[in-house]
Amino acid sequence: MVPKTFSMLLLLIALSAAVVGGRKQVVLGGWRPIKDLNSAEVQDVAQFAVSEHNKQANDKLQYQRVVRGYSQVVAGTNYRLVIAAKDGAVLGKYEAFVWDKPWMQFRNLTSFRKV
């Protein structure tokens, strides 16, 4: 009886490994590429980042577009965006980190720098 039970256990382990091995592993809390950079949500976050930076740094950057972006689900959503913005006539790229918790009406610019 023991050898039969042991064989069944090995079979179950092998099947489990095959099923898990066939799936893509999702890293909880990891950064994931944003598929639609033109979505209203991403555009809103990007424009907020530029506007908030302008307030904090007494700057006058003009938002142009999102070049690339990643999101991370935590207690809300962290956004890591590369944003094209004009400083006068000069187009530059900036990296912005924004923490967003829409159910609390909370949005915070964590970091903004030229890249």
mmCIF file of C-alpha atoms in Angstrom:
data_model
loop_
_atom_site.group_PDB
_atom_site.id
_atom_site.type_symbol
_atom_site.label_atom_id
_atom_site.label_comp_id
_atom_site.label_asym_id
_atom_site.label_seq_id
_atom_site.Cartn_x
_atom_site.Cartn_y
_atom_site.Cartn_z
ATOM 1 C CA MET A 1 0.000 0.000 0.000
ATOM 2 C CA VAL A 2 2.824 2.403 0.820
ATOM 3 C CA PRO A 3 4.497 2.113 -2.618
ATOM 4 C CA LYS A 4 1.161 2.884 -4.343
ATOM 5 C CA THR A 5 0.594 5.963 -2.154
ATOM 6 C CA PHE A 6 4.157 7.094 -2.741
ATOM 7 C CA SER A 7 3.714 6.700 -6.513
ATOM 8 C CA MET A 8 0.515 8.760 -6.428
ATOM 9 C CA LEU A 9 2.269 11.463 -4.407
ATOM 10 C CA LEU A 10 5.114 11.640 -6.944
ATOM 11 C CA LEU A 11 2.595 11.841 -9.781
ATOM 12 C CA LEU A 12 0.765 14.728 -8.090
ATOM 13 C CA ILE A 13 4.024 16.589 -7.514
ATOM 14 C CA ALA A 14 5.052 16.110 -11.151
ATOM 15 C CA LEU A 15 1.664 17.330 -12.415
ATOM 16 C CA SER A 16 1.770 20.352 -10.118
ATOM 17 C CA ALA A 17 5.242 21.251 -11.341
ATOM 18 C CA ALA A 18 4.111 20.949 -14.962
ATOM 19 C CA VAL A 19 1.095 23.198 -14.395
ATOM 20 C CA VAL A 20 3.065 25.831 -12.480
ATOM 21 C CA GLY A 21 5.977 25.659 -14.917
ATOM 22 C CA GLY A 22 3.652 26.344 -17.850
ATOM 23 C CA ARG A 23 2.355 29.614 -16.398
ATOM 24 C CA LYS A 24 4.047 32.977 -16.365
ATOM 25 C CA GLN A 25 5.023 33.895 -12.847
ATOM 26 C CA VAL A 26 3.578 37.190 -11.621
ATOM 27 C CA VAL A 27 5.725 39.035 -9.128
ATOM 28 C CA LEU A 28 3.419 40.747 -6.676
ATOM 29 C CA GLY A 29 4.458 44.325 -6.159
ATOM 30 C CA GLY A 30 6.749 44.246 -9.191
ATOM 31 C CA TRP A 31 6.869 46.937 -11.869
ATOM 32 C CA ARG A 32 4.827 46.122 -14.988
ATOM 33 C CA PRO A 33 4.927 47.968 -18.319
ATOM 34 C CA ILE A 34 1.884 50.140 -18.999
ATOM 35 C CA LYS A 35 0.296 48.910 -22.218
ATOM 36 C CA ASP A 36 -1.790 51.982 -23.078
ATOM 37 C CA LEU A 37 0.245 55.128 -22.484
ATOM 38 C CA ASN A 38 -2.561 57.215 -23.988
ATOM 39 C CA SER A 39 -5.244 56.080 -21.537
ATOM 40 C CA ALA A 40 -7.051 58.861 -19.694
ATOM 41 C CA GLU A 41 -5.703 57.588 -16.360
ATOM 42 C CA VAL A 42 -2.038 57.618 -17.445
ATOM 43 C CA GLN A 43 -2.418 61.012 -19.131
ATOM 44 C CA ASP A 44 -4.002 62.429 -15.973
ATOM 45 C CA VAL A 45 -1.176 61.109 -13.770
ATOM 46 C CA ALA A 46 1.490 62.449 -16.167
ATOM 47 C CA GLN A 47 -0.087 65.901 -16.370
ATOM 48 C CA PHE A 48 -0.403 65.933 -12.580
ATOM 49 C CA ALA A 49 3.318 65.109 -12.295
ATOM 50 C CA VAL A 50 4.359 68.028 -14.516
ATOM 51 C CA SER A 51 1.926 70.435 -12.861
ATOM 52 C CA GLU A 52 3.027 69.427 -9.359
ATOM 53 C CA HIS A 53 6.705 69.693 -10.332
ATOM 54 C CA ASN A 54 6.049 73.197 -11.690
ATOM 55 C CA LYS A 55 4.454 74.213 -8.370
ATOM 56 C CA GLN A 56 7.224 72.716 -6.242
ATOM 57 C CA ALA A 57 10.159 73.934 -8.352
ATOM 58 C CA ASN A 58 8.599 77.198 -9.568
ATOM 59 C CA ASP A 59 9.181 75.890 -13.090
ATOM 60 C CA LYS A 60 7.192 76.253 -16.320
ATOM 61 C CA LEU A 61 7.501 72.890 -18.064
ATOM 62 C CA GLN A 62 4.828 72.175 -20.673
ATOM 63 C CA TYR A 63 3.590 68.582 -20.817
ATOM 64 C CA GLN A 64 3.885 66.913 -24.254
ATOM 65 C CA ARG A 65 3.419 63.138 -23.916
ATOM 66 C CA VAL A 66 4.299 59.951 -22.037
ATOM 67 C CA VAL A 67 7.289 58.216 -23.629
ATOM 68 C CA ARG A 68 7.118 55.040 -21.520
ATOM 69 C CA GLY A 69 5.686 53.963 -18.228
ATOM 70 C CA TYR A 70 5.440 51.279 -15.594
ATOM 71 C CA SER A 71 3.002 50.706 -12.772
ATOM 72 C CA GLN A 72 3.298 48.878 -9.481
ATOM 73 C CA VAL A 73 0.361 47.828 -7.337
ATOM 74 C CA VAL A 74 1.035 48.485 -3.658
ATOM 75 C CA ALA A 75 -1.284 50.315 -1.248
ATOM 76 C CA GLY A 76 -2.604 52.061 -4.333
ATOM 77 C CA THR A 77 -0.590 52.364 -7.524
ATOM 78 C CA ASN A 78 2.905 53.683 -8.065
ATOM 79 C CA TYR A 79 3.580 55.086 -11.514
ATOM 80 C CA ARG A 80 7.060 55.430 -12.997
ATOM 81 C CA LEU A 81 6.708 57.539 -16.124
ATOM 82 C CA VAL A 82 9.144 58.997 -18.605
ATOM 83 C CA ILE A 83 7.514 62.204 -19.777
ATOM 84 C CA ALA A 84 8.400 64.486 -22.680
ATOM 85 C CA ALA A 85 7.986 68.135 -21.705
ATOM 86 C CA LYS A 86 9.126 71.463 -23.099
ATOM 87 C CA ASP A 87 11.213 73.902 -21.109
ATOM 88 C CA GLY A 88 10.585 76.968 -23.254
ATOM 89 C CA ALA A 89 11.424 75.750 -26.761
ATOM 90 C CA VAL A 90 13.642 72.880 -25.581
ATOM 91 C CA LEU A 91 12.094 69.404 -25.455
ATOM 92 C CA GLY A 92 13.393 67.226 -22.636
ATOM 93 C CA LYS A 93 12.649 63.903 -20.980
ATOM 94 C CA TYR A 94 11.814 63.623 -17.307
ATOM 95 C CA GLU A 95 11.243 60.665 -15.016
ATOM 96 C CA ALA A 96 8.365 61.036 -12.583
ATOM 97 C CA PHE A 97 7.245 58.780 -9.750
ATOM 98 C CA VAL A 98 3.647 59.262 -8.608
ATOM 99 C CA TRP A 99 1.817 57.407 -5.834
ATOM 100 C CA ASP A 100 -1.929 57.266 -6.467
ATOM 101 C CA LYS A 101 -4.758 56.121 -4.162
ATOM 102 C CA PRO A 102 -7.935 57.216 -5.994
ATOM 103 C CA TRP A 103 -10.358 55.830 -3.399
ATOM 104 C CA MET A 104 -8.805 58.240 -0.874
ATOM 105 C CA GLN A 105 -8.493 61.092 -3.394
ATOM 106 C CA PHE A 106 -4.743 60.993 -2.746
ATOM 107 C CA ARG A 107 -2.024 61.563 -5.316
ATOM 108 C CA ASN A 108 1.586 62.407 -4.509
ATOM 109 C CA LEU A 109 4.563 63.279 -6.706
ATOM 110 C CA THR A 110 7.364 61.303 -5.076
ATOM 111 C CA SER A 111 10.168 62.166 -7.470
ATOM 112 C CA PHE A 112 10.748 64.205 -10.631
ATOM 113 C CA ARG A 113 14.076 64.498 -12.436
ATOM 114 C CA LYS A 114 15.535 65.141 -15.869
ATOM 115 C CA VAL A 115 16.827 62.038 -17.662
#
